[in-house]
């Protein structure tokens, strides 16, 4: 029997819980209930971001759960992310302080640079004219300071290609602990996976089910016939197999749901495994990236003229 894979060890020595509740596109008024449900059924990892616009509601729920003795702060892993408008080194600590205030916490377990993209301070939305040229080494030095002070117990990046992660590793005093990227059987990130493994950087997979509830991404990940054939043979749902695939690859996975039944189903991935005869079949699935990052690409503004440049050809 495969190991349960409930945690993965980061290069800081910390143990990151392998399944998180994702909170992207979880509407205000709904996200709080989803977080409370998830924690009550056993989730110990919540993935947040300033850009999701729902951290205050999540903070109120966390405080209530702590006050009611449902869970202790030290038993939870809370991740959040630095938005593109806060890349200037003097803005990084202020952004973290705002996130901590919203979440009603003293520290984060993990703080990530959300995108290798910077935008004008104070700008709202995705207008191309607000794109600026990022200076990732400078932003990273400010992140390292947050780590030094213990306000972020681990630091990392998100949406970094193999090349961008490699460039950062060359100059980092404290190497990123995590690179959080889109990852599922239909976009398995094989090149980035191998690179992260070789450098001791943990790969965390967002949209591990292909974001089926998202209007902006037309995803067929869970409808894939190969995935469904494997699921049928194992008596599991396609979603459970997609998540267990991620765990067996060594990735933490961040499924998002606000439906109580699916929140529970997505956590039922520990006491079974995809056997060796079926696992390779999942690598026969045709590959396609869902999250292109197109709003960050422009002929004139910002650092990237094409989607290919943003991902350094990993398309």
Short mmCIF file of C-alpha atoms in Angstrom, two decimals:
data_model
loop_
_atom_site.label_atom_id
_atom_site.label_comp_id
_atom_site.label_asym_id
_atom_site.label_seq_id
_atom_site.Cartn_x
_atom_site.Cartn_y
_atom_site.Cartn_z
CA UNK A 1 0.00 0.00 0.00
CA UNK A 2 1.28 3.44 -1.00
CA UNK A 3 2.12 5.84 1.82
CA UNK A 4 -0.72 8.13 2.82
CA UNK A 5 1.29 11.22 1.73
CA UNK A 6 -0.45 13.59 4.13
CA UNK A 7 2.58 15.93 4.30
CA UNK A 8 5.63 16.87 2.26
CA UNK A 9 8.85 18.22 3.74
CA UNK A 10 10.05 21.60 2.50
CA UNK A 11 13.68 22.74 2.27
CA UNK A 12 13.04 24.69 5.51
CA UNK A 13 12.32 21.41 7.32
CA UNK A 14 8.64 22.35 7.70
CA UNK A 15 5.93 19.81 6.84
CA UNK A 16 3.36 21.21 4.40
CA UNK A 17 -0.03 19.44 4.49
CA UNK A 18 -0.46 17.84 1.08
CA UNK A 19 -4.09 18.78 0.40
CA UNK A 20 -5.27 22.38 0.75
CA UNK A 21 -8.56 24.12 0.21
CA UNK A 22 -8.08 26.61 -2.61
CA UNK A 23 -9.97 29.90 -2.25
CA UNK A 24 -9.56 31.47 -5.73
CA UNK A 25 -12.93 32.55 -7.16
CA UNK A 26 -14.72 31.54 -3.97
CA UNK A 27 -17.30 34.29 -3.64
CA UNK A 28 -17.60 36.46 -0.53
CA UNK A 29 -20.37 35.09 1.66
CA UNK A 30 -19.54 31.57 0.47
CA UNK A 31 -15.81 31.27 1.07
CA UNK A 32 -16.11 31.53 4.87
CA UNK A 33 -18.49 28.58 5.05
CA UNK A 34 -16.23 26.55 2.75
CA UNK A 35 -13.18 27.23 4.97
CA UNK A 36 -15.11 26.35 8.14
CA UNK A 37 -16.45 23.13 6.58
CA UNK A 38 -13.01 22.15 5.27
CA UNK A 39 -11.29 22.62 8.62
CA UNK A 40 -14.06 20.75 10.45
CA UNK A 41 -13.73 17.74 8.11
CA UNK A 42 -9.95 17.62 8.47
CA UNK A 43 -8.23 20.05 6.09
CA UNK A 44 -5.21 21.69 7.71
CA UNK A 45 -3.99 23.82 4.80
CA UNK A 46 -5.81 26.86 3.36
CA UNK A 47 -4.46 28.59 0.24
CA UNK A 48 -5.22 32.32 0.13
CA UNK A 49 -4.12 35.44 -1.75
CA UNK A 50 -4.64 39.17 -1.46
CA UNK A 51 -5.80 39.20 -5.09
CA UNK A 52 -8.72 36.87 -4.33
CA UNK A 53 -10.42 39.67 -2.36
CA UNK A 54 -11.78 37.37 0.36
CA UNK A 55 -9.09 37.27 3.06
CA UNK A 56 -11.05 39.36 5.58
CA UNK A 57 -13.92 36.88 5.53
CA UNK A 58 -11.48 33.96 5.86
CA UNK A 59 -9.79 35.76 8.78
CA UNK A 60 -13.10 36.16 10.64
CA UNK A 61 -13.82 32.44 10.22
CA UNK A 62 -10.32 31.41 11.36
CA UNK A 63 -10.64 33.56 14.48
CA UNK A 64 -13.98 31.97 15.34
CA UNK A 65 -12.59 28.45 14.83
CA UNK A 66 -9.61 29.28 17.09
CA UNK A 67 -11.84 30.91 19.73
CA UNK A 68 -14.24 27.93 19.70
CA UNK A 69 -11.37 25.48 20.12
CA UNK A 70 -12.12 23.69 16.82
CA UNK A 71 -8.46 23.92 15.77
CA UNK A 72 -5.24 25.56 17.03
CA UNK A 73 -3.29 28.08 14.95
CA UNK A 74 -0.18 25.90 15.08
CA UNK A 75 -2.09 22.99 13.53
CA UNK A 76 -3.01 24.98 10.41
CA UNK A 77 -0.92 25.88 7.39
CA UNK A 78 -1.92 29.20 5.88
CA UNK A 79 -0.47 30.34 2.56
CA UNK A 80 -0.95 33.76 0.98
CA UNK A 81 0.55 35.68 -1.92
CA UNK A 82 2.11 39.06 -2.72
CA UNK A 83 0.19 40.78 -5.52
CA UNK A 84 1.83 42.34 -8.58
CA UNK A 85 1.21 45.93 -7.38
CA UNK A 86 3.33 45.40 -4.26
CA UNK A 87 6.67 44.29 -5.76
CA UNK A 88 8.63 47.39 -4.69
CA UNK A 89 10.81 46.31 -1.75
CA UNK A 90 9.29 48.93 0.57
CA UNK A 91 5.77 47.69 -0.30
CA UNK A 92 6.43 44.00 0.39
CA UNK A 93 6.31 44.21 4.23
CA UNK A 94 3.27 46.50 4.08
CA UNK A 95 1.45 44.00 1.84
CA UNK A 96 2.22 41.17 4.25
CA UNK A 97 1.05 43.26 7.22
CA UNK A 98 -2.25 43.96 5.42
CA UNK A 99 -2.70 40.23 4.69
CA UNK A 100 -1.93 39.32 8.32
CA UNK A 101 -4.42 41.96 9.52
CA UNK A 102 -7.12 40.66 7.14
CA UNK A 103 -6.51 37.03 8.14
CA UNK A 104 -6.17 38.02 11.85
CA UNK A 105 -2.87 36.12 12.12
CA UNK A 106 0.60 36.89 13.53
CA UNK A 107 2.48 34.96 10.85
CA UNK A 108 2.00 33.05 7.60
CA UNK A 109 3.31 29.53 7.07
CA UNK A 110 4.09 30.38 3.45
CA UNK A 111 4.18 33.65 1.48
CA UNK A 112 4.57 33.55 -2.29
CA UNK A 113 5.30 36.07 -5.06
CA UNK A 114 2.03 35.53 -6.95
CA UNK A 115 3.37 36.18 -10.49
CA UNK A 116 6.74 37.14 -12.02
CA UNK A 117 4.92 40.31 -13.08
CA UNK A 118 4.80 43.79 -11.57
CA UNK A 119 2.18 46.50 -11.89
CA UNK A 120 1.94 50.13 -10.80
CA UNK A 121 1.45 50.61 -7.07
CA UNK A 122 -2.22 51.13 -6.23
CA UNK A 123 -3.49 50.09 -9.67
CA UNK A 124 -6.62 47.96 -9.81
CA UNK A 125 -7.56 45.30 -12.33
CA UNK A 126 -5.57 44.22 -15.36
CA UNK A 127 -5.13 47.32 -17.53
CA UNK A 128 -2.08 46.85 -19.76
CA UNK A 129 -0.80 50.39 -19.14
CA UNK A 130 -0.27 49.50 -15.48
CA UNK A 131 2.26 46.76 -16.30
CA UNK A 132 5.83 47.59 -15.28
CA UNK A 133 9.16 45.76 -15.48
CA UNK A 134 9.63 43.45 -12.49
CA UNK A 135 12.87 43.28 -10.55
CA UNK A 136 12.47 39.83 -9.02
CA UNK A 137 15.86 39.81 -7.18
CA UNK A 138 14.93 43.05 -5.36
CA UNK A 139 11.45 41.81 -4.49
CA UNK A 140 12.92 38.51 -3.33
CA UNK A 141 15.36 40.26 -0.96
CA UNK A 142 12.36 41.92 0.71
CA UNK A 143 10.69 38.50 0.97
CA UNK A 144 13.85 37.10 2.60
CA UNK A 145 13.63 39.83 5.25
CA UNK A 146 10.07 38.71 6.10
CA UNK A 147 11.44 35.19 6.54
CA UNK A 148 14.27 36.48 8.75
CA UNK A 149 11.73 38.17 11.05
CA UNK A 150 9.52 35.06 11.21
CA UNK A 151 6.47 36.80 9.75
CA UNK A 152 6.56 34.30 6.90
CA UNK A 153 7.90 30.94 8.04
CA UNK A 154 8.57 29.90 4.45
CA UNK A 155 8.77 31.95 1.24
CA UNK A 156 8.33 30.96 -2.36
CA UNK A 157 6.99 31.85 -5.78
CA UNK A 158 4.02 31.10 -8.00
CA UNK A 159 3.68 30.89 -11.79
CA UNK A 160 7.46 30.79 -12.30
CA UNK A 161 8.78 28.90 -15.32
CA UNK A 162 11.82 26.62 -15.03
CA UNK A 163 14.01 29.45 -16.33
CA UNK A 164 12.61 32.12 -14.00
CA UNK A 165 12.95 29.79 -11.00
CA UNK A 166 16.52 28.97 -12.05
CA UNK A 167 17.39 32.66 -12.39
CA UNK A 168 16.04 33.32 -8.89
CA UNK A 169 17.93 30.38 -7.37
CA UNK A 170 21.18 31.87 -8.73
CA UNK A 171 20.77 35.07 -6.67
CA UNK A 172 18.66 33.98 -3.69
CA UNK A 173 20.20 33.96 -0.20
CA UNK A 174 17.23 31.89 0.95
CA UNK A 175 16.03 29.57 -1.83
CA UNK A 176 12.30 29.49 -2.50
CA UNK A 177 10.65 26.63 -0.62
CA UNK A 178 7.74 26.31 -3.06
CA UNK A 179 6.76 27.08 -6.65
CA UNK A 180 2.96 27.03 -6.91
CA UNK A 181 1.82 26.47 -10.48
CA UNK A 182 -1.03 25.01 -12.51
CA UNK A 183 -0.63 21.25 -12.38
CA UNK A 184 -2.96 18.34 -13.19
CA UNK A 185 -2.84 15.22 -15.39
CA UNK A 186 -3.62 17.37 -18.47
CA UNK A 187 -0.74 19.80 -17.66
CA UNK A 188 1.75 17.70 -15.75
CA UNK A 189 4.66 20.20 -15.78
CA UNK A 190 7.16 17.40 -16.44
CA UNK A 191 10.12 19.74 -17.13
CA UNK A 192 9.42 22.02 -14.15
CA UNK A 193 8.69 18.98 -11.94
CA UNK A 194 12.13 17.50 -12.69
CA UNK A 195 13.87 20.86 -12.15
CA UNK A 196 12.12 21.51 -8.83
CA UNK A 197 12.98 18.01 -7.66
CA UNK A 198 16.65 18.52 -8.56
CA UNK A 199 16.79 21.82 -6.64
CA UNK A 200 14.81 20.87 -3.53
CA UNK A 201 11.94 23.22 -4.37
CA UNK A 202 8.48 21.79 -3.62
CA UNK A 203 5.97 21.99 -6.45
CA UNK A 204 2.45 22.87 -5.34
CA UNK A 205 -0.33 22.35 -7.88
CA UNK A 206 -3.19 24.82 -8.25
CA UNK A 207 -6.24 23.98 -10.39
CA UNK A 208 -5.46 20.27 -9.78
CA UNK A 209 -8.93 19.45 -11.13
CA UNK A 210 -8.57 21.88 -14.03
CA UNK A 211 -10.84 24.50 -12.37
CA UNK A 212 -14.15 22.95 -13.50
CA UNK A 213 -16.17 25.63 -11.69
CA UNK A 214 -14.43 28.55 -13.39
CA UNK A 215 -16.17 30.48 -16.11
CA UNK A 216 -12.96 31.94 -17.57
CA UNK A 217 -11.23 28.59 -18.14
CA UNK A 218 -12.87 26.10 -20.47
CA UNK A 219 -11.57 22.93 -18.94
CA UNK A 220 -12.21 19.31 -19.81
CA UNK A 221 -9.60 17.85 -17.43
CA UNK A 222 -12.08 15.77 -15.41
CA UNK A 223 -13.84 14.56 -18.56
CA UNK A 224 -10.67 13.03 -19.99
CA UNK A 225 -11.42 9.41 -21.02
CA UNK A 226 -8.07 8.05 -19.79
CA UNK A 227 -8.56 9.65 -16.36
CA UNK A 228 -12.10 8.30 -16.19
CA UNK A 229 -11.05 4.78 -17.20
CA UNK A 230 -8.49 4.73 -14.37
CA UNK A 231 -11.07 6.15 -11.94
CA UNK A 232 -13.61 3.49 -12.91
CA UNK A 233 -11.10 0.69 -12.36
CA UNK A 234 -10.31 2.05 -8.89
CA UNK A 235 -13.91 2.80 -7.93
CA UNK A 236 -13.02 6.47 -7.37
CA UNK A 237 -14.12 9.75 -8.91
CA UNK A 238 -12.05 11.40 -11.66
CA UNK A 239 -11.34 14.25 -9.22
CA UNK A 240 -9.98 11.88 -6.57
CA UNK A 241 -7.68 10.20 -9.11
CA UNK A 242 -6.43 13.59 -10.38
CA UNK A 243 -5.62 14.62 -6.79
CA UNK A 244 -4.01 11.30 -5.86
CA UNK A 245 -1.92 11.53 -9.04
CA UNK A 246 -0.57 14.86 -7.77
CA UNK A 247 0.28 13.41 -4.36
CA UNK A 248 2.06 10.41 -5.88
CA UNK A 249 4.05 12.84 -8.06
CA UNK A 250 5.19 14.52 -4.84
CA UNK A 251 3.12 17.69 -5.23
CA UNK A 252 0.77 19.28 -2.73
CA UNK A 253 -2.61 19.92 -4.36
CA UNK A 254 -5.02 22.84 -3.87
CA UNK A 255 -8.53 21.81 -4.95
CA UNK A 256 -11.13 24.56 -4.67
CA UNK A 257 -14.73 23.80 -3.83
CA UNK A 258 -17.53 25.43 -1.88
CA UNK A 259 -19.68 22.27 -1.99
CA UNK A 260 -19.57 20.27 1.25
CA UNK A 261 -19.80 16.88 -0.46
CA UNK A 262 -16.94 17.65 -2.84
CA UNK A 263 -14.84 19.23 -0.08
CA UNK A 264 -15.05 15.89 1.75
CA UNK A 265 -14.52 13.80 -1.40
CA UNK A 266 -11.38 15.78 -2.30
CA UNK A 267 -9.82 14.87 1.06
CA UNK A 268 -10.50 11.14 0.64
CA UNK A 269 -7.19 10.51 -1.13
CA UNK A 270 -4.96 9.03 1.56
CA UNK A 271 -5.89 5.41 2.24
CA UNK A 272 -5.60 4.13 -1.36
CA UNK A 273 -3.24 4.63 -4.27
CA UNK A 274 -3.04 4.46 -8.06
CA UNK A 275 -1.19 1.18 -8.71
CA UNK A 276 1.97 0.94 -10.80
CA UNK A 277 0.17 -0.65 -13.75
CA UNK A 278 -2.32 2.25 -14.05
CA UNK A 279 -0.13 5.24 -13.05
CA UNK A 280 1.78 5.44 -16.41
CA UNK A 281 -1.52 5.59 -18.33
CA UNK A 282 -2.09 9.07 -16.88
CA UNK A 283 0.99 10.25 -18.79
CA UNK A 284 -0.71 9.39 -22.09
CA UNK A 285 -3.13 12.31 -21.57
CA UNK A 286 -2.79 15.12 -24.10
CA UNK A 287 -1.20 18.21 -22.52
CA UNK A 288 -2.61 21.76 -22.54
CA UNK A 289 -2.02 24.74 -20.24
CA UNK A 290 -5.26 26.37 -19.04
CA UNK A 291 -3.89 29.46 -17.25
CA UNK A 292 -2.09 31.47 -19.93
CA UNK A 293 -1.52 34.74 -18.06
CA UNK A 294 -2.63 36.72 -21.13
CA UNK A 295 -3.51 39.89 -19.13
CA UNK A 296 0.20 40.22 -18.27
CA UNK A 297 1.34 40.22 -21.89
CA UNK A 298 1.49 43.36 -24.09
CA UNK A 299 3.45 44.67 -27.08
CA UNK A 300 4.38 47.93 -25.37
CA UNK A 301 3.79 47.69 -21.61
CA UNK A 302 5.47 45.41 -19.09
CA UNK A 303 8.19 42.81 -19.53
CA UNK A 304 6.52 40.19 -21.72
CA UNK A 305 5.43 40.74 -25.33
CA UNK A 306 4.05 37.21 -25.75
CA UNK A 307 2.59 34.40 -23.65
CA UNK A 308 5.62 32.35 -24.80
CA UNK A 309 7.96 34.91 -23.18
CA UNK A 310 5.98 34.88 -19.91
CA UNK A 311 6.41 31.08 -19.63
CA UNK A 312 9.80 30.90 -21.41
CA UNK A 313 8.39 28.54 -23.98
CA UNK A 314 6.77 26.14 -21.51
CA UNK A 315 3.43 26.01 -23.32
#
